[in-house]
mmCIF file of C-alpha atoms in Angstrom:
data_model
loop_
_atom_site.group_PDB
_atom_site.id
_atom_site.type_symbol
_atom_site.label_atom_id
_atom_site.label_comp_id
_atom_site.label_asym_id
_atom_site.label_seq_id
_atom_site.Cartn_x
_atom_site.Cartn_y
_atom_site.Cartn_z
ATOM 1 C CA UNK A 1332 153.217 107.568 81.631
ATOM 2 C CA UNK A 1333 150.140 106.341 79.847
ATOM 3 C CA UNK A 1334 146.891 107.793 80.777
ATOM 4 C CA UNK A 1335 143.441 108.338 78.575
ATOM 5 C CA UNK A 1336 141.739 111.665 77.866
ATOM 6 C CA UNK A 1337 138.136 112.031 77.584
ATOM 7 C CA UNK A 1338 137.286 115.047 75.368
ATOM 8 C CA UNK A 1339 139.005 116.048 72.172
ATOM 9 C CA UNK A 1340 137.895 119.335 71.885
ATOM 10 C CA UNK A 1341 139.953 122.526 71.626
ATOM 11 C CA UNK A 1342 141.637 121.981 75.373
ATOM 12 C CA UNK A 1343 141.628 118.084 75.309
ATOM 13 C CA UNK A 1344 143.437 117.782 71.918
ATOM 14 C CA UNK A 1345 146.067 120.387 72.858
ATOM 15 C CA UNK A 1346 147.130 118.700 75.990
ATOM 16 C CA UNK A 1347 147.054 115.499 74.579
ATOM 17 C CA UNK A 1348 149.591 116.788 71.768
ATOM 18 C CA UNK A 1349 151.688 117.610 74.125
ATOM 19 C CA UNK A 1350 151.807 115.070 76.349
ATOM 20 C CA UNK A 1351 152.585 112.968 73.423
ATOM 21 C CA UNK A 1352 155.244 115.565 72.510
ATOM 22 C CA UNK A 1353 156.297 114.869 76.094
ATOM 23 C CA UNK A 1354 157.405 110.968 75.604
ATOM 24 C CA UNK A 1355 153.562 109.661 76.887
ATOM 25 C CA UNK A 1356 151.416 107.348 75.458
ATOM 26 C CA UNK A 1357 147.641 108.913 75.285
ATOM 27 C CA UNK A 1358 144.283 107.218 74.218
ATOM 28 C CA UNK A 1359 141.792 109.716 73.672
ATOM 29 C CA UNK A 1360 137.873 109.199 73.531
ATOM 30 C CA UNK A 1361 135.510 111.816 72.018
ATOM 31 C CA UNK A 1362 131.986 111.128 71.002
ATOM 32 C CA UNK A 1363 132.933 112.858 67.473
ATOM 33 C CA UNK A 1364 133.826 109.788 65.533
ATOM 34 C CA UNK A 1365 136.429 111.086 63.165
ATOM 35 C CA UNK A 1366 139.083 112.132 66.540
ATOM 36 C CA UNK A 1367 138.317 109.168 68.625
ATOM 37 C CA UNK A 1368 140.293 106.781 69.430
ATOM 38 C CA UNK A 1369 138.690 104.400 71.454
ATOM 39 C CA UNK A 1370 135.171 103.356 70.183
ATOM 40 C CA UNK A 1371 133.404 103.748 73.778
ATOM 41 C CA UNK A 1372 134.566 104.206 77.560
ATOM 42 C CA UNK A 1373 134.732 101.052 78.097
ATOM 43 C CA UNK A 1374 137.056 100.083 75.364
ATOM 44 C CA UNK A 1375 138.790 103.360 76.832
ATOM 45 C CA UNK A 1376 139.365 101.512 80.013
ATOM 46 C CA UNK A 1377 140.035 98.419 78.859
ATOM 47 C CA UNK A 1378 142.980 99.545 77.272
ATOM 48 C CA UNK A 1379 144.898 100.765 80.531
ATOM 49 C CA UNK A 1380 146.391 98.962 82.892
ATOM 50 C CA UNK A 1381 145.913 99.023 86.471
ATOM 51 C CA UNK A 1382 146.312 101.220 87.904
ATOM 52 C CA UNK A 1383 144.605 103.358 85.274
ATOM 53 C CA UNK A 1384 144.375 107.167 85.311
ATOM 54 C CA UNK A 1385 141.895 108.830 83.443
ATOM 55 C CA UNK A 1386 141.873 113.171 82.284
ATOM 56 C CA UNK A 1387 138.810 114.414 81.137
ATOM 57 C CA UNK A 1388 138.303 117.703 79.446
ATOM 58 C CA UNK A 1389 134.341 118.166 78.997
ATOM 59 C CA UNK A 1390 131.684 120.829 80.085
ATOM 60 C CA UNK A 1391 130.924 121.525 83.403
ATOM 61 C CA UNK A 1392 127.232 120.348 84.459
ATOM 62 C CA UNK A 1393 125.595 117.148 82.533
ATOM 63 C CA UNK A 1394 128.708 115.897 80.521
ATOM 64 C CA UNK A 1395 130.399 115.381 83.231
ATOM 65 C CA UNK A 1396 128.551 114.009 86.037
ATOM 66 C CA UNK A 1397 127.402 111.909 83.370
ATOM 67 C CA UNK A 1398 131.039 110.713 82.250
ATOM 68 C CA UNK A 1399 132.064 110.495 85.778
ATOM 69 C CA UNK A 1400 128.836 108.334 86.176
ATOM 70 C CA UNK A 1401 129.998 105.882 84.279
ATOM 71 C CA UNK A 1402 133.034 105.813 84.507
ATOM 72 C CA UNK A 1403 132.738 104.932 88.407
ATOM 73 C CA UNK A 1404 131.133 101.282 87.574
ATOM 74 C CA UNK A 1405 133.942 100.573 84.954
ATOM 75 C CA UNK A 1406 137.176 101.771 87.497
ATOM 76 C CA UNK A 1407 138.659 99.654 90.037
ATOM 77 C CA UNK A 1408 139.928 100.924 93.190
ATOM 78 C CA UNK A 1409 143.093 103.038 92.715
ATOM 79 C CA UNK A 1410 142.412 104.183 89.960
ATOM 80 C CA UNK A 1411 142.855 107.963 88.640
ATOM 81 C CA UNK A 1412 140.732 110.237 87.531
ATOM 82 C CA UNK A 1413 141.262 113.951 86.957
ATOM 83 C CA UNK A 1414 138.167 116.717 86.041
ATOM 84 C CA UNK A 1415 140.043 119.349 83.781
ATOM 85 C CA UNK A 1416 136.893 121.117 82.683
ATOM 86 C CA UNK A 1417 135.695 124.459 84.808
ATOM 87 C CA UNK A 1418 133.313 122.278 87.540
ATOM 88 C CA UNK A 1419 131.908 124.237 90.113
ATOM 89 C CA UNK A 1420 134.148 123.305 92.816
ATOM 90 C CA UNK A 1421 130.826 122.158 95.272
ATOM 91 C CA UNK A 1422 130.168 120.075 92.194
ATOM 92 C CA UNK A 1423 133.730 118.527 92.820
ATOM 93 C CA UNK A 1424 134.020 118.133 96.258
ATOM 94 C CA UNK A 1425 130.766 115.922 96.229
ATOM 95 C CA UNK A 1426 132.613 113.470 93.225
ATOM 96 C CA UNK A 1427 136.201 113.203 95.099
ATOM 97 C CA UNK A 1428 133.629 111.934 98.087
ATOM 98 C CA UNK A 1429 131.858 109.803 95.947
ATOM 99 C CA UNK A 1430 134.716 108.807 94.359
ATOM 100 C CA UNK A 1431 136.662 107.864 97.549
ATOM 101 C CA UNK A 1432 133.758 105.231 98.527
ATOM 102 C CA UNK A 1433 134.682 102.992 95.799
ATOM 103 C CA UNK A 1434 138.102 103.459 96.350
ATOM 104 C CA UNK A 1435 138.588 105.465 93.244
ATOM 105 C CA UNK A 1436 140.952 108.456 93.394
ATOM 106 C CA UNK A 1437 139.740 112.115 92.033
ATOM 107 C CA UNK A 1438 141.663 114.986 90.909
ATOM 108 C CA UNK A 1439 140.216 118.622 90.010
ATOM 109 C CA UNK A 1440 142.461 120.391 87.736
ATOM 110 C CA UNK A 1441 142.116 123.754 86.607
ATOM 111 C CA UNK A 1442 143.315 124.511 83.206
ATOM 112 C CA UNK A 1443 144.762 127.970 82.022
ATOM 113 C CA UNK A 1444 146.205 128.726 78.670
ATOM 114 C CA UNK A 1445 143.537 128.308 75.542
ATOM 115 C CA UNK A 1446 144.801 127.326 72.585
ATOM 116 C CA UNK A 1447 147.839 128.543 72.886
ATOM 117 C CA UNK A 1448 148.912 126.104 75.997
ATOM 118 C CA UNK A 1449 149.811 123.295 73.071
ATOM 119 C CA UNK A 1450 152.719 125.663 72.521
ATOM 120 C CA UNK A 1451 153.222 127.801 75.819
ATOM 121 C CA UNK A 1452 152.095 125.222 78.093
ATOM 122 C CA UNK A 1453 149.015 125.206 80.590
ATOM 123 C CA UNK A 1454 148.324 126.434 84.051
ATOM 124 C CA UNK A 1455 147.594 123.508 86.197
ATOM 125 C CA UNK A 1456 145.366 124.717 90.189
ATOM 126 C CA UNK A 1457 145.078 121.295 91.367
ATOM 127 C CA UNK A 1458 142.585 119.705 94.196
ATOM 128 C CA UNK A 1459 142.981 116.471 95.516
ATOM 129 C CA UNK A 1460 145.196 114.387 98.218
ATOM 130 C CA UNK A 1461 148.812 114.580 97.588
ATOM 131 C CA UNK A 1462 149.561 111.178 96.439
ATOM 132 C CA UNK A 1463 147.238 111.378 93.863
ATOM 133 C CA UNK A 1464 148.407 114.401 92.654
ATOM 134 C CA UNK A 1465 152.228 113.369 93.156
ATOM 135 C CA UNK A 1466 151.282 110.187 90.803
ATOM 136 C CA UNK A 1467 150.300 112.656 88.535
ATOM 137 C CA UNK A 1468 153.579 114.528 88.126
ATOM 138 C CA UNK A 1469 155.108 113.030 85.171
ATOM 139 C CA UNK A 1470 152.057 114.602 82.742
ATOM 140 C CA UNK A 1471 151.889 117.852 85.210
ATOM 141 C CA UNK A 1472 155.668 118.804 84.141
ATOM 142 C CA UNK A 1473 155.039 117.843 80.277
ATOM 143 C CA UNK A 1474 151.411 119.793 80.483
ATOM 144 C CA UNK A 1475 152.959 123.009 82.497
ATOM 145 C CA UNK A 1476 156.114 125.335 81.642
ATOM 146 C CA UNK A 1477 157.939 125.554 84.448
ATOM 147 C CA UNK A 1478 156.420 126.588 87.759
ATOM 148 C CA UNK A 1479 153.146 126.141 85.966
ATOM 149 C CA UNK A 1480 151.837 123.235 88.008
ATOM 150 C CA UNK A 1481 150.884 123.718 92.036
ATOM 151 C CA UNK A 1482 148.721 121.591 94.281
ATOM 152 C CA UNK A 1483 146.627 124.340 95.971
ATOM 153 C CA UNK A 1484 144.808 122.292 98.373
ATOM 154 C CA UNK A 1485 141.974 119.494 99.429
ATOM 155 C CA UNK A 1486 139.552 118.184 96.841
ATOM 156 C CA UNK A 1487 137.551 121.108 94.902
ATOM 157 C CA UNK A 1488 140.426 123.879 95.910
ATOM 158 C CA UNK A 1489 141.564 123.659 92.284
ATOM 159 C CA UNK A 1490 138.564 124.548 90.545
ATOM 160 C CA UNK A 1491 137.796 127.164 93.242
ATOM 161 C CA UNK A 1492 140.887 128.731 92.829
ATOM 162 C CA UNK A 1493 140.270 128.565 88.582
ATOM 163 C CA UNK A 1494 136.778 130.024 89.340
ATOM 164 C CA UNK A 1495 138.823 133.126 91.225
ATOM 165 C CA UNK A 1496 141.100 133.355 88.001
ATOM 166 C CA UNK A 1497 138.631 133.635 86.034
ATOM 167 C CA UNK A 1498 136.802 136.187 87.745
ATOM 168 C CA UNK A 1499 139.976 137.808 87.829
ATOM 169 C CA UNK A 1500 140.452 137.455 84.190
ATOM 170 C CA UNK A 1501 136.854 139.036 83.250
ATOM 171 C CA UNK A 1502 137.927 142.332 84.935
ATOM 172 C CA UNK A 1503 141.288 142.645 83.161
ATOM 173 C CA UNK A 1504 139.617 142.114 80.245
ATOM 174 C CA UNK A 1505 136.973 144.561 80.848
ATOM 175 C CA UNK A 1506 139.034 147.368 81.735
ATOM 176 C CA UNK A 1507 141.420 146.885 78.544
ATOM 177 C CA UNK A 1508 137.890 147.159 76.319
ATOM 178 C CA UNK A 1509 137.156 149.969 78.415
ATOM 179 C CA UNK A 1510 140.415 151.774 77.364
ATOM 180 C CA UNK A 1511 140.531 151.133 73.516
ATOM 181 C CA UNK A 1512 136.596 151.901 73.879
ATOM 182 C CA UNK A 1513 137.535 155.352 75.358
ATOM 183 C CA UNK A 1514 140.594 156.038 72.693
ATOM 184 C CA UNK A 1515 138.072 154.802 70.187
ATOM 185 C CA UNK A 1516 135.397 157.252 70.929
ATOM 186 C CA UNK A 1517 137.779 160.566 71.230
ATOM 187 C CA UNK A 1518 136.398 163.558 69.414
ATOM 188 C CA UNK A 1519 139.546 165.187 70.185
ATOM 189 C CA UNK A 1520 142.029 162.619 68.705
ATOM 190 C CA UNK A 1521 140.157 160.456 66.125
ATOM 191 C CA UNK A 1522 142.684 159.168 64.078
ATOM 192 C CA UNK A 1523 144.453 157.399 67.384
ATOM 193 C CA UNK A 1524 146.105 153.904 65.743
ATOM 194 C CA UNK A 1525 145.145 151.636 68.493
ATOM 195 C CA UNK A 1526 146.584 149.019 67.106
ATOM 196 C CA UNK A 1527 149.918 151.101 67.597
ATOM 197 C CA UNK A 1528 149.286 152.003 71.294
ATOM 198 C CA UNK A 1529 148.486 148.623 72.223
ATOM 199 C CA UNK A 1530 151.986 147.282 70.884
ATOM 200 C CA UNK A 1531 154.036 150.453 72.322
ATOM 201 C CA UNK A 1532 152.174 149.506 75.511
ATOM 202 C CA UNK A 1533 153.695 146.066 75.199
ATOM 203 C CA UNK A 1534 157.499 147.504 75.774
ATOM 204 C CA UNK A 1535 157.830 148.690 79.600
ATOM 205 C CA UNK A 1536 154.535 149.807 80.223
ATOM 206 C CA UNK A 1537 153.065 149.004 83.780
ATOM 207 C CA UNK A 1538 149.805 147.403 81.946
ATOM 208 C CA UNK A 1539 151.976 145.009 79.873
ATOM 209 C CA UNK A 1540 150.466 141.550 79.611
ATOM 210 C CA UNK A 1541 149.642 138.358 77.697
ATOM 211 C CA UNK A 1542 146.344 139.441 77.347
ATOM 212 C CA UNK A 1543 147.168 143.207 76.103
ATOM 213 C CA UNK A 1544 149.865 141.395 73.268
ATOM 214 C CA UNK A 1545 146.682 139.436 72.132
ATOM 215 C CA UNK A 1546 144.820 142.537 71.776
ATOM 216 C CA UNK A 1547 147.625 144.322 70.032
ATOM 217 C CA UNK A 1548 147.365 141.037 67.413
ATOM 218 C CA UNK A 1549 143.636 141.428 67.548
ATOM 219 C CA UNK A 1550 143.586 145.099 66.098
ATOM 220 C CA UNK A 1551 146.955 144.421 64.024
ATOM 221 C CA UNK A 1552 144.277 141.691 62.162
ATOM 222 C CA UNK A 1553 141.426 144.169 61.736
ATOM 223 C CA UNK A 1554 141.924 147.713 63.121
ATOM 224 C CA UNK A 1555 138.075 148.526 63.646
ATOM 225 C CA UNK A 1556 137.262 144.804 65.081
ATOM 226 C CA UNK A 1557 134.704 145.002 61.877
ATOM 227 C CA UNK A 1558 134.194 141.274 61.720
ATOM 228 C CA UNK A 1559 133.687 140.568 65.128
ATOM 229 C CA UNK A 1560 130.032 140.987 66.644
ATOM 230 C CA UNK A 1561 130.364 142.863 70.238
ATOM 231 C CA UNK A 1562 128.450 139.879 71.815
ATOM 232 C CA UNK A 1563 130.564 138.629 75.117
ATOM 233 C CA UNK A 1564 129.460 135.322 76.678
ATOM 234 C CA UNK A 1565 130.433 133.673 80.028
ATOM 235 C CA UNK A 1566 130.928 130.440 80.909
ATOM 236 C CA UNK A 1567 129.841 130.243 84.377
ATOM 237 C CA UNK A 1568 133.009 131.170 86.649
ATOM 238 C CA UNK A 1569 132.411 134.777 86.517
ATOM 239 C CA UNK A 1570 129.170 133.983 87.755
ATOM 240 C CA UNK A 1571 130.038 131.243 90.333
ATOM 241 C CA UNK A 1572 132.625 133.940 91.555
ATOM 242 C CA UNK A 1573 130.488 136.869 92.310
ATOM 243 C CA UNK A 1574 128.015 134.478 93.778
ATOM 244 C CA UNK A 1575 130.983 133.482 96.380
ATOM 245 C CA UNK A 1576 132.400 136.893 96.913
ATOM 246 C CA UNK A 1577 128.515 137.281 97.889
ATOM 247 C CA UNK A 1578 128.432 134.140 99.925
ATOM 248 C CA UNK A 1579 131.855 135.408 102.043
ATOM 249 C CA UNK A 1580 130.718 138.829 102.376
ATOM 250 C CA UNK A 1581 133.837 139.868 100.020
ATOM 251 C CA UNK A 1582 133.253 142.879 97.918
ATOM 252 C CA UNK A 1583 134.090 142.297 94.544
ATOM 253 C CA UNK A 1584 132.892 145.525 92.801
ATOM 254 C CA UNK A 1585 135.184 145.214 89.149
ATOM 255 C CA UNK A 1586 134.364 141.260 89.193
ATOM 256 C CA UNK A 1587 130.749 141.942 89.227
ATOM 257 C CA UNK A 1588 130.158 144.681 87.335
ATOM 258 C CA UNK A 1589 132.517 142.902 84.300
ATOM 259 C CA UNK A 1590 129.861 140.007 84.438
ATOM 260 C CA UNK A 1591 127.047 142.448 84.640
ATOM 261 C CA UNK A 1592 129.152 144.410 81.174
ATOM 262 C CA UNK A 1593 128.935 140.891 79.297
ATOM 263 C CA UNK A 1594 125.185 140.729 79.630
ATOM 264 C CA UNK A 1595 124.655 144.043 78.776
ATOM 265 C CA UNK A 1596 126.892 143.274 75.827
ATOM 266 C CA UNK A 1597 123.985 141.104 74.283
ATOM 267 C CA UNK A 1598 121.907 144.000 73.856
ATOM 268 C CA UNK A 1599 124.612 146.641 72.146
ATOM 269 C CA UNK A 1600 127.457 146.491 69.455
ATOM 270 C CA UNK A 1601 130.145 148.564 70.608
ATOM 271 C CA UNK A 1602 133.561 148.477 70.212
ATOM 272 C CA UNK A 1603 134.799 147.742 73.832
ATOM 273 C CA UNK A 1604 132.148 144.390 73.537
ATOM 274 C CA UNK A 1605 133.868 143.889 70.014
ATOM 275 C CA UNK A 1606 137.455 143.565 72.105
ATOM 276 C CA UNK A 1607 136.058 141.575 74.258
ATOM 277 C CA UNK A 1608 134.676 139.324 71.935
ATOM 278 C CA UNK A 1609 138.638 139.517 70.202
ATOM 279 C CA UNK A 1610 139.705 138.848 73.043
ATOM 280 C CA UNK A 1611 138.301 135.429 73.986
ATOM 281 C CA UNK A 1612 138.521 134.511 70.431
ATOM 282 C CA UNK A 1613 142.115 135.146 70.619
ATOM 283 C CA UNK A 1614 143.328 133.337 73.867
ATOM 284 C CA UNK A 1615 140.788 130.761 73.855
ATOM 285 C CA UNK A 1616 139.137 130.513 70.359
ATOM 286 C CA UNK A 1617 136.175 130.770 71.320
ATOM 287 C CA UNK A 1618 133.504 131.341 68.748
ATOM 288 C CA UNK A 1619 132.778 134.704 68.073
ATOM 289 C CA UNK A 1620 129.077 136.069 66.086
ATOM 290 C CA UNK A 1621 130.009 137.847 62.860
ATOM 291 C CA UNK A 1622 128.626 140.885 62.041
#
């Protein structure tokens, strides 16, 4: 199928790789100059036929209500478009509404797989009406490995459910740091090879996982996390997610208290923070402070 994608950045360039790995023709728009394509968005959507679908892959808040914006007084009715970035899923109910008064069809997808999903193939949660989504299943089975694509409900359901995995992912993550932190710190055993336990863990141990084989690369690349500051950001889901588990009366004790561990993170350097830091760096290279 042919489709555009709005946002070249780590995520949008991946997935437009490999959709074009995949057999389909993609024109991509970024406001960078030297990855664009298309000159503006409405050369973007001049170059699609009807009816046009339209991925974007930009920061959640300004970017893009403001894309969406305009990109509702260029589309005609029928037309696609799908929100891959991490929206708050309130945010994306309101747009498919929007949306649906001019006719215009809306999609939230949430994305799983960092840079890495060019390779491995990304996690699609997707929110919308199931013809929209259905017209969307050519690029969902190029995009996902298989059984890596699921409609998981009405508009905004997909970026709810990628706020949950998130939240979910800050507490694996935290209690992995946790564990090296706790090997790390042994006065008893102080010449434990962590790098060594975390790939022995790999093979048959109950807390194999994706995340633990990018640690055991992480320390296999610098054994005392030395370059990497122990400064551990968030992007707003684990936030959005504690806030919910608040709103539903759900508690959510390891959730919170991982968000809680990032921001004390910006006022110590230790090493659990430091695996942390690997840790996004690894799955999702995202930009880590030196030290």
């Amino acid at each position: 199928m042919k489709l555009a994608m709005v946002g070249l950045g780590r995520m949008g360039s991946g997935m437009s790789e490999r959709l074009r790995r995949g057999g389909h023709e993609v024109i991509g728009y970024d406001r960078d100059p030297a990855v664009t394509q298309a000159k503006s968005l409405e050369e973007l959507v001049a170059s699609l036929e009807l009816p046009r679908t339209i991925w974007m892959m930009l920061p959640a808040g300004a970017p893009t209500e403001q894309t969406i914006e305009a990109l509702s007084k260029l589309l005609s009715p029928g037309d696609l478009v799908i929100d891959g970035g991490n929206s708050n899923f309130r945010d994306s109910i309101r747009r498919a509404e929007d949306l649906a008064a001019d006719g215009i069809l809306y999609v939230d997808a949430g994305v799983s797989g960092g840079i890495w999903g060019l390779e491995e193939g990304f996690c699609l949660m997707l929110g919308g009406t199931e013809g929209a989504i259905e017209r969307l299943a050519p690029a969902l089975d190029t995009l996902a490995p298989a059984n890596g694509w699921r409609r998981v409900g009405p508009s905004g359901s997909g970026h709810f459910v990628k706020m949950v995995h998130n939240g979910i992912e800050y507490g694996l993550m935290q209690s992995y740091a946790e564990g090296f932190d706790i090997m790390k710190a042994s006065k008893v055993f102080p010449e434990l090879d962590l790098g060594g336990i975390a790939e022995v863990w790999r093979h048959g141990s109950v807390v194999r996982s994706w995340l633990l084989d990018l640690a055991a690369g992480a320390l296999a690349k610098d054994p005392g996390l030395d370059e990497v500051k122990g400064v551990v950001q968030d992007s707003g889901e684990g936030r959005w997610s504690v806030i919910e588990a608040i709103e539903e009366d759900v508690p959510a004790p390891v959730i919170t208290l991982s968000l809680f561990a990032r921001f004390a993170s910006r006022r110590e350097d230790s090493f659990g923070n430091r695996m942390l830091a690997a840790l996004r760096r690894e799955f999702g290279g995202h930009t880590v402070e030196r030290r």
